[in-house]
Tab-separated table of C-alpha atoms and ligand atoms in Angstrom:
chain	number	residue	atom	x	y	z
A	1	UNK	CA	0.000	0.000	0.000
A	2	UNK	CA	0.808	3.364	-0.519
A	3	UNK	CA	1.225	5.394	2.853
A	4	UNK	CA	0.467	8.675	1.756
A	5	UNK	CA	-0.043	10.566	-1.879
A	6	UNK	CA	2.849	11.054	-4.003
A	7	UNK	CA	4.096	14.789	-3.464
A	8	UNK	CA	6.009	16.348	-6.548
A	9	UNK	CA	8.115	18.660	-4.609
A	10	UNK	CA	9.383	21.569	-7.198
A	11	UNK	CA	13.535	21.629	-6.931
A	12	UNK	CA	15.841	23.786	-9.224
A	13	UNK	CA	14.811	22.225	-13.001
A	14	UNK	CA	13.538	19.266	-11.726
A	15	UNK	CA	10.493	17.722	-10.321
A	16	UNK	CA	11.261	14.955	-6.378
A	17	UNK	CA	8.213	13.201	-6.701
A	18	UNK	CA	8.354	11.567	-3.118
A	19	UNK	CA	6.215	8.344	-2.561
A	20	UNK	CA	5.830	7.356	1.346
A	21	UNK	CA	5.244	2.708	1.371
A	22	UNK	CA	4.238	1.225	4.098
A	23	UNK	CA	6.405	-1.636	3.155
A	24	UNK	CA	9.351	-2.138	2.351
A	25	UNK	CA	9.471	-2.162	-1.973
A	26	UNK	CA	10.769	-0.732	-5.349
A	27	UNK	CA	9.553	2.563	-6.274
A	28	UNK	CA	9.897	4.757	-9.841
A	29	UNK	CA	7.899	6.493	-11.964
A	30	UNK	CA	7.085	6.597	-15.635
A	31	UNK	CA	5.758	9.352	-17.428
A	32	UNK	CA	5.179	8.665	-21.575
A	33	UNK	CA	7.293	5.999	-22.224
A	34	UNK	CA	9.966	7.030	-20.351
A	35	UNK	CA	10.440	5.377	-16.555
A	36	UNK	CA	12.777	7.165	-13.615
A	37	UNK	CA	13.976	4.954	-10.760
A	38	UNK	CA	14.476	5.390	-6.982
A	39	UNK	CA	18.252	3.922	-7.115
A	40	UNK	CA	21.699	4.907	-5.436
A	41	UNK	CA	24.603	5.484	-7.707
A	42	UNK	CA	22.313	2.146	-9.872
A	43	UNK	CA	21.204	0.463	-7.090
A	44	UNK	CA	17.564	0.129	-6.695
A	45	UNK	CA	16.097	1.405	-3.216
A	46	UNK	CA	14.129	-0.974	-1.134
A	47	UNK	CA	15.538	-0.562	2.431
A	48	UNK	CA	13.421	2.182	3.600
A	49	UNK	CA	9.644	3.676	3.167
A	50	UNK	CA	10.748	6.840	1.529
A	51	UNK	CA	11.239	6.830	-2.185
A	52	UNK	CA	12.653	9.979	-4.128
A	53	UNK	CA	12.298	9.939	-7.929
A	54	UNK	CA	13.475	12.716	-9.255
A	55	UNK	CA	12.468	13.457	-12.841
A	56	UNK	CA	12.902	16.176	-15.649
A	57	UNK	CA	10.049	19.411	-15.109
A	58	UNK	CA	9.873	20.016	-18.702
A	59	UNK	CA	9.054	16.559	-18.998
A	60	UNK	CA	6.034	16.277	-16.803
A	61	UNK	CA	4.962	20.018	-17.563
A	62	UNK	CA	4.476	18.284	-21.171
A	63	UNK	CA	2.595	15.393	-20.650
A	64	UNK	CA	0.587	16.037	-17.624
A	65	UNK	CA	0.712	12.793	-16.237
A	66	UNK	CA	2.802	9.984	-14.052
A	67	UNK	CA	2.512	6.724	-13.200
A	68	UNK	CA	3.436	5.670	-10.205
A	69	UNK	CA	4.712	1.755	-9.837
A	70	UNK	CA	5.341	-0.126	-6.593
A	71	UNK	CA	7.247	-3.542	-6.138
A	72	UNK	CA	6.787	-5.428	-2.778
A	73	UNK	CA	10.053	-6.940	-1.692
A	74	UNK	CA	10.116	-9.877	0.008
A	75	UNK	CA	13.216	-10.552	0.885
A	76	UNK	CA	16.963	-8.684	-0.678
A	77	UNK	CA	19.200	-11.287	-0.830
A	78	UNK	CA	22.957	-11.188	-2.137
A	79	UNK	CA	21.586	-13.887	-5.138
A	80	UNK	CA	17.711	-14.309	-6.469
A	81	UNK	CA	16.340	-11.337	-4.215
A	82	UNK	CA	12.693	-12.108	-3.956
A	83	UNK	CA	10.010	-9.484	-4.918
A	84	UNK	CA	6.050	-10.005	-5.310
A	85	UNK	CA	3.933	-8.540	-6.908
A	86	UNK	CA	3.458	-4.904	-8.792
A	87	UNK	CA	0.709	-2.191	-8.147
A	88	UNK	CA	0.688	0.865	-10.561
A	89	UNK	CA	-2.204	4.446	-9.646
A	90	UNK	CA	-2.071	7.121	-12.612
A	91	UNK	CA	-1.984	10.257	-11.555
A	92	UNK	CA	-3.072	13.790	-13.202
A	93	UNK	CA	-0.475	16.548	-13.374
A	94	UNK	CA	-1.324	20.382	-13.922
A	95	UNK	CA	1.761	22.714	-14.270
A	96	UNK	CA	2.093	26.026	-13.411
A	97	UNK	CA	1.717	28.595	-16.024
A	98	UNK	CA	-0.277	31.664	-17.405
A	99	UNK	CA	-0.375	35.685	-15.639
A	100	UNK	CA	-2.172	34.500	-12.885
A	101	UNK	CA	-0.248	32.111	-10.512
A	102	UNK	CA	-2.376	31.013	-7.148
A	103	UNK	CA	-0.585	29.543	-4.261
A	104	UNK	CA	-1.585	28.197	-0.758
A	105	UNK	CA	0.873	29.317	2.100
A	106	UNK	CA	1.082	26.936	5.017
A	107	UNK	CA	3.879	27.371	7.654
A	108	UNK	CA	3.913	26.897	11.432
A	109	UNK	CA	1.100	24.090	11.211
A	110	UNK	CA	2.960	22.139	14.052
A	111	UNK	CA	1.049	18.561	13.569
A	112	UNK	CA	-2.071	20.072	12.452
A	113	UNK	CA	-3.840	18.511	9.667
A	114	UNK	CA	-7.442	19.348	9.390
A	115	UNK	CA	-7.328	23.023	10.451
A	116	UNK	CA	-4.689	23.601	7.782
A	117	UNK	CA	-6.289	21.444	4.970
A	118	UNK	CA	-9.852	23.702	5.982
A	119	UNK	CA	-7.619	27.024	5.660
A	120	UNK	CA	-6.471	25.992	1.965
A	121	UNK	CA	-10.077	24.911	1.041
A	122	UNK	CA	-10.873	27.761	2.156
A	123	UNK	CA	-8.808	30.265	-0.587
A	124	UNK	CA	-10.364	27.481	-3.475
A	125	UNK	CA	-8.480	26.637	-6.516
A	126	UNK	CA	-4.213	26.958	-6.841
A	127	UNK	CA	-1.215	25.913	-9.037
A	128	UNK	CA	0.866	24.815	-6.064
A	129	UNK	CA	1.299	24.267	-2.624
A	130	UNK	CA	3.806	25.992	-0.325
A	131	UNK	CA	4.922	24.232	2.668
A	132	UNK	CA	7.198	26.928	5.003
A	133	UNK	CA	8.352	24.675	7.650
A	134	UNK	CA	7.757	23.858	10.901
A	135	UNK	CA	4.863	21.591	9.494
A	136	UNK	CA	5.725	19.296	12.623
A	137	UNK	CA	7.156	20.172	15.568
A	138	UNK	CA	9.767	17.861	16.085
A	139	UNK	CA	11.579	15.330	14.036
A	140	UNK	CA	11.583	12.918	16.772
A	141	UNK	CA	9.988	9.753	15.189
A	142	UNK	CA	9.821	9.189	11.408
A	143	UNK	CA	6.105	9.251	11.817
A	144	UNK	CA	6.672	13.322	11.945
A	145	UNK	CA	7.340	13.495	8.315
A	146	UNK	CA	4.060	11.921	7.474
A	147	UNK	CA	2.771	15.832	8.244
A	148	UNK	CA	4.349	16.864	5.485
A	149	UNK	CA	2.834	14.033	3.037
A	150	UNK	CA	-0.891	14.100	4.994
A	151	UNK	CA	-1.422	18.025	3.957
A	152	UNK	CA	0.471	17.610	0.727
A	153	UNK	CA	-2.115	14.246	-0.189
A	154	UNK	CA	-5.190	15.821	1.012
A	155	UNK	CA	-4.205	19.752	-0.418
A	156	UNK	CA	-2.372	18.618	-3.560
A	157	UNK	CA	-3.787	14.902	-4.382
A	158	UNK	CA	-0.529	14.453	-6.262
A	159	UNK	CA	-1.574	16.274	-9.086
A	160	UNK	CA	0.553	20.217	-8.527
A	161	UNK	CA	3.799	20.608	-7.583
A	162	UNK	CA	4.764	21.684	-3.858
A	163	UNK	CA	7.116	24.293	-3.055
A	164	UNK	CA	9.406	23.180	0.251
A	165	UNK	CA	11.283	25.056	2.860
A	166	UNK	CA	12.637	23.994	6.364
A	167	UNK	CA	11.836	25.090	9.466
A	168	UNK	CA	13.590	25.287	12.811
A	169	UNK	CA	11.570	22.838	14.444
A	170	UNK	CA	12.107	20.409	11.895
A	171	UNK	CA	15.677	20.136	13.008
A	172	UNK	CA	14.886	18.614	16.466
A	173	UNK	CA	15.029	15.476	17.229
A	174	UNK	CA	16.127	11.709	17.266
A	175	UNK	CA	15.393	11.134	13.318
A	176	UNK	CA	15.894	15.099	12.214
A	177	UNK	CA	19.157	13.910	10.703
A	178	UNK	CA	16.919	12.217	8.258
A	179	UNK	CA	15.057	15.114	7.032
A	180	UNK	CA	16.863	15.045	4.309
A	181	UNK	CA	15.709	11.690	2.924
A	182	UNK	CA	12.107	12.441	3.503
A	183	UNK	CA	12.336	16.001	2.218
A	184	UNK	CA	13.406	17.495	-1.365
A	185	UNK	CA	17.141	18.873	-1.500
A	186	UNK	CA	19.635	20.213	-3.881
A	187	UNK	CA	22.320	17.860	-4.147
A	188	UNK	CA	21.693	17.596	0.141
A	189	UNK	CA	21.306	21.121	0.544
A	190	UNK	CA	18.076	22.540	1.852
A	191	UNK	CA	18.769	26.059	0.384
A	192	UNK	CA	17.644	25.862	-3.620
A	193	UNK	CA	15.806	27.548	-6.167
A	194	UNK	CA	12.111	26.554	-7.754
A	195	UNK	CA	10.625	27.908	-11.443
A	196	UNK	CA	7.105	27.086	-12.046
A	197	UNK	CA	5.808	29.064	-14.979
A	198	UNK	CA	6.691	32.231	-15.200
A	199	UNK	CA	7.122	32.568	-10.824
A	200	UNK	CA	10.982	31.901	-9.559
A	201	UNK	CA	11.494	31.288	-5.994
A	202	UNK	CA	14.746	31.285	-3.829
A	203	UNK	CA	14.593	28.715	-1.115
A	204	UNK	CA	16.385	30.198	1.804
A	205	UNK	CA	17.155	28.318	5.122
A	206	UNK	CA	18.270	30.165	8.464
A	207	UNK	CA	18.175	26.915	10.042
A	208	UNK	CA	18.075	27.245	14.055
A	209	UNK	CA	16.877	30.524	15.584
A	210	UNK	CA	19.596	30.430	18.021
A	211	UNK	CA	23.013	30.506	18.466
A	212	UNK	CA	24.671	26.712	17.852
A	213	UNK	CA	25.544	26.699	21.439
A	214	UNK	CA	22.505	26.983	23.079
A	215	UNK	CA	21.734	25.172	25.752
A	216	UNK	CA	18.461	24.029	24.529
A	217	UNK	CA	19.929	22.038	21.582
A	218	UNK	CA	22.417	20.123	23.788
A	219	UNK	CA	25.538	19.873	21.193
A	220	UNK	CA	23.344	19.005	18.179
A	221	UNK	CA	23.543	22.164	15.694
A	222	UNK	CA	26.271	22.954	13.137
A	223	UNK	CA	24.303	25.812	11.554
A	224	UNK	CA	27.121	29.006	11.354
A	225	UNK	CA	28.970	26.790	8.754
A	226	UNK	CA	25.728	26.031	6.694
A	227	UNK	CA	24.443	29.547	6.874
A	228	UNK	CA	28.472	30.454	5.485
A	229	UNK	CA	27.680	28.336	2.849
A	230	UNK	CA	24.682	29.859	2.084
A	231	UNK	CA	25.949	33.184	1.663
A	232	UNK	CA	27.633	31.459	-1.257
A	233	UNK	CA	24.865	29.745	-3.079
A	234	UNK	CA	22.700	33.406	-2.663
A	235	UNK	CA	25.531	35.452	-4.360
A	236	UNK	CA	25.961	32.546	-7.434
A	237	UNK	CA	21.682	33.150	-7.773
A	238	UNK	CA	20.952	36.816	-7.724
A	239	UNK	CA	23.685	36.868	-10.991
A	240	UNK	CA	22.304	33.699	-12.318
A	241	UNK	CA	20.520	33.643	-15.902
A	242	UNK	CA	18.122	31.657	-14.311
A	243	UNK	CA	17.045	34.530	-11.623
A	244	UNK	CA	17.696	37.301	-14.466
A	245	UNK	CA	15.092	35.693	-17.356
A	246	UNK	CA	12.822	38.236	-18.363
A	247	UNK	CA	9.890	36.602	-19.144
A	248	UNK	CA	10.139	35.583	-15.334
A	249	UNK	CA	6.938	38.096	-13.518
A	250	UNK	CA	7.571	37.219	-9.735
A	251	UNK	CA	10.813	36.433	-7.989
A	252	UNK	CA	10.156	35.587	-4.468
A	253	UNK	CA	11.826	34.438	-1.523
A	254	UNK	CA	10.753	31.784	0.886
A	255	UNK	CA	12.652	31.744	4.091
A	256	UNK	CA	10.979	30.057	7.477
A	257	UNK	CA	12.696	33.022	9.760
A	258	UNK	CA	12.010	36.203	8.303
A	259	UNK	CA	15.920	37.358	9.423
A	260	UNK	CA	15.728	40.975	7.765
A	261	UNK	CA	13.503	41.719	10.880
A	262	UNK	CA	15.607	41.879	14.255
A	263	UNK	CA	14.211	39.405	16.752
A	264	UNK	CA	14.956	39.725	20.808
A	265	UNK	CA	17.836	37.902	22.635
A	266	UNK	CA	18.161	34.641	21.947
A	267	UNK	CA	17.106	35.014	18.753
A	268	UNK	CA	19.513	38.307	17.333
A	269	UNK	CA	21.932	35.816	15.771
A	270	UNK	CA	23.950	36.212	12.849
A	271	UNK	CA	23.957	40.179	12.304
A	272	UNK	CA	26.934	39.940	9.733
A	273	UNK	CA	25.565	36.786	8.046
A	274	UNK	CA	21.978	38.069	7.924
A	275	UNK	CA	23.134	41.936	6.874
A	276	UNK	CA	24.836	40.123	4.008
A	277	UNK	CA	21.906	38.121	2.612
A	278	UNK	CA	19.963	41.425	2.614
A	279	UNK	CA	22.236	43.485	1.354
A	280	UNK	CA	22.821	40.612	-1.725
A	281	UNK	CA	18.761	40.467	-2.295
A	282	UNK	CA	18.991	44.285	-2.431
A	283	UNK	CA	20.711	43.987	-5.736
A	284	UNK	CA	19.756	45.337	-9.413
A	285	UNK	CA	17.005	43.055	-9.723
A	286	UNK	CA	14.980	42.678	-6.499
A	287	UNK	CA	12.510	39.726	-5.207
A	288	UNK	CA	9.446	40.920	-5.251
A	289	UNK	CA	8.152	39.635	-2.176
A	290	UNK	CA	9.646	37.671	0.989
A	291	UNK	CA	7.702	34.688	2.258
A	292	UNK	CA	7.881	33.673	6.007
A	293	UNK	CA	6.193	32.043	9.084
A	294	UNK	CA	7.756	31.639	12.290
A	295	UNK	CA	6.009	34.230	14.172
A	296	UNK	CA	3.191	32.406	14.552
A	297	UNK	CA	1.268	35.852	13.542
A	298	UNK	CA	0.151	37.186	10.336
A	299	UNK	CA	1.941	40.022	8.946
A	300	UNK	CA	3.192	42.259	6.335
A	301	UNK	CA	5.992	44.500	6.619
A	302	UNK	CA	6.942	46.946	3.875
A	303	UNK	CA	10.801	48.539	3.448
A	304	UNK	CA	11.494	51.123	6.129
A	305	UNK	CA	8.508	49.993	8.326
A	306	UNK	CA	9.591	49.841	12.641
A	307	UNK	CA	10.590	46.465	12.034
A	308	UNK	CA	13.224	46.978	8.768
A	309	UNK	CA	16.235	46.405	10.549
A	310	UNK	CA	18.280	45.992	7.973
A	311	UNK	CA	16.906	47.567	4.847
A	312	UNK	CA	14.592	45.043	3.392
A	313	UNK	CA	14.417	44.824	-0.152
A	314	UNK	CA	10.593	44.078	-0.352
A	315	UNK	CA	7.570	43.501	1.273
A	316	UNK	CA	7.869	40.944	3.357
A	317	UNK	CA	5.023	38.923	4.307
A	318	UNK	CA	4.447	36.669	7.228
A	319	UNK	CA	1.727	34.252	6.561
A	320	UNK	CA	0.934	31.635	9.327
A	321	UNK	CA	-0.834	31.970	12.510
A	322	UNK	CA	-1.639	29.677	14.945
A	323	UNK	CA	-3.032	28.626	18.584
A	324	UNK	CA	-1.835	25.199	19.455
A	325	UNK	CA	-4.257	22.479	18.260
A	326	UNK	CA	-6.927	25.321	17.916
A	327	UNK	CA	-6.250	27.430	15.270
A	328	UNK	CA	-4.467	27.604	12.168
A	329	UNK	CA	-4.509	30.669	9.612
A	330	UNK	CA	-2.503	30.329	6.147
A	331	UNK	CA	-3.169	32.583	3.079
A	332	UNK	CA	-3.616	32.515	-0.316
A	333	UNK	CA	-1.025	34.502	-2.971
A	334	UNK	CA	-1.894	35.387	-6.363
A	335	UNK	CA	0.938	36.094	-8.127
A	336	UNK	CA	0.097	38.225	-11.570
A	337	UNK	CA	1.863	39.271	-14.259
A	338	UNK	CA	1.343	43.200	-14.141
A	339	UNK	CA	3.223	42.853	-11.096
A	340	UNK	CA	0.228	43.168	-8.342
A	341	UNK	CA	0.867	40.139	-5.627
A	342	UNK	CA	-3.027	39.252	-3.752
A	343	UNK	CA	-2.552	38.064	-0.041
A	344	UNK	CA	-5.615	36.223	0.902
A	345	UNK	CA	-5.515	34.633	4.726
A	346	UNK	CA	-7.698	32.007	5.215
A	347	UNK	CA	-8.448	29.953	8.024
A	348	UNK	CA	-9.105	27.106	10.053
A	349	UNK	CA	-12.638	27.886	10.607
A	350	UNK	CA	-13.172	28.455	6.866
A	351	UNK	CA	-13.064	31.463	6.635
A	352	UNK	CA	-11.393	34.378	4.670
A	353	UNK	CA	-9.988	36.605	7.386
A	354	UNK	CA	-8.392	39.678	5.954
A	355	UNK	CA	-7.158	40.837	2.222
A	356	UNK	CA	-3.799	42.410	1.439
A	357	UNK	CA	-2.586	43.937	-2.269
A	358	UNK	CA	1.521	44.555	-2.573
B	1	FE2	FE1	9.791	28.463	13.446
């Protein structure tokens, strides 16, 4: 059986289609006549109930639709492995294109299913799905991922892409090491960026929202180096022809920690680090709009508002809300070509709660 939906996570120019088995089997995908394998370096996958097939996007974009095929192993042996039998489910695929791009914003949903799922339903209709971390709270049993395939089965139904980025929480606990197997990467790293249509997204991760040395993580962080790295990947983008294509409309950012606003002790790490980023997104060609949660409050912050502490490039839009197992508030974004971005924040009760324009 299939766990959960397939989820066809968006990453650089390729589509992870990510299939969650409850047993242990094969996994790929074919789309036309063409089939794409869950293997290491040409070894086919079976130890583990996370597949990854990663697959061209022009390739889906143009045929619309994937087949995904599951062998049951029964037992991998060095000679004559055993496998039974095979179980194949079609499934529809609508890229993202035209002026009018709609996405659902869900960060912050800390285990919550239904709430979030009623929020999206809420806003209607949309090209993709954005998951902006902290969808669990901790990483502390593999069972935690299965947030992340639950509201991408029930929002998505395998059939638009989903647009990933990690969260702080998601780096806690006994199997957060693995997050990387059960979550879409760039050659490992969680930083990336996503084109769907004519919308281009940079993936940013500030990883921890502490210091590395904080007592509450007990010796388990290593996030200065990453965020070093980072700094790297950001300047290679914003000069990239990828970022620079003209016929691209919206260039956003989607970041977890929105780290151009100042937070209070603990969290007023990384000045230099986080200075830099900005000052790098503040080049010739800005994004047009920052994506965060983490505040667990909605809100949108234009350049030289109180909170601009360090010269934000764009609006930048904070877009979860939540009280614990209560409540749960995500938004709609309508991303159009003539340049006007439509914040819609829906809720858990159903309801459409307030409107913003940038
Ligand atoms: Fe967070």
């Amino acid at each position: 059986m299939y766990k959960t939906t397939p989820a066809v996570f968006a990453v650089e120019d390729t589509y992870q289609i990510m299939v969650r088995t409850e047993e242990k089997s094969f996994v790929w995908v074919k789309i036309g006549d063409q089939c794409f394998h869950d293997h290491s370096n040409g070894i086919l996958r079976s130890n583990t109930t996370i597949h990854r097939i990663t697959v061209p996007s022009t390739l889906l974009d143009k045929t619309g639709q994937y087949t995904v095929y599951k062998r049951l192993l029964i037992e991998r042996k060095p000679y004559y492995t055993e496998t039974g039998e095979i179980s194949q489910k079609v499934y529809d695929f609508y890229p993202v294109k035209g002026d009018k791009i709609r996405a659902y914003h869900i960060a912050d949903a800390h285990n919550m299913i239904d709430g979030p799922v009623r929020a999206a339903q809420a806003y209607g209709e949309i090209d993709f799905l954005i998951l902006n971390g902290d969808i669990a709270s901790s990483s502390d049993q593999l069972e935690d991922f299965d947030n992340v395939y639950d509201l991408c089965g029930r929002i998505t139904h395998g059939n638009i892409p989903v647009v990933f980025a990690r969260g702080n929480h998601d780096m806690r606990g006994k199997c957060a090491e693995y997050l990387e197997f059960f979550t879409p990467v760039s050659n490992g790293k969680s930083y990336y960026t996503v084109r769907l249509g004519d919308f281009f997204a940079i993936i940013l991760d500030c990883g921890e929202d502490k210091a590395d040395d904080s007592a509450e993580y007990g010796n388990t962080i290593y996030c200065h180096t990453y965020r070093e790295e980072e700094t790297g990947f950001l300047e290679q983008v914003m000069k990239s022809a990828e970022y620079l294509d003209k016929s691209i409309f919206c260039r956003a950012v989607i970041v977890h920690n929105p780290f151009i606003w100042q937070d209070k002790e603990p969290f007023d790490i990384e000045n230099d680090i986080y200075n830099k980023w900005t000052q790098l997104l503040c080049g010739d060609i800005s994004p047009d709009i920052i994506i965060s949660g983490h505040m667990h409050k909605i809100s949108i912050g234009n350049p030289g508002d109180e909170r601009d502490y360090r010269g934000q490039p764009c609006p930048i839009a904070v877009l979860s809300e939540l009280e614990y197992e209560k409540y749960f508030a995500g938004a709609g974004i309508e991303f159009n070509r003539n340049g006007k971005i439509n914040i819609t924040v829906t809720d858990s009760k159903g309801q459409i709660r307030d409107t913003y324009n940038i």
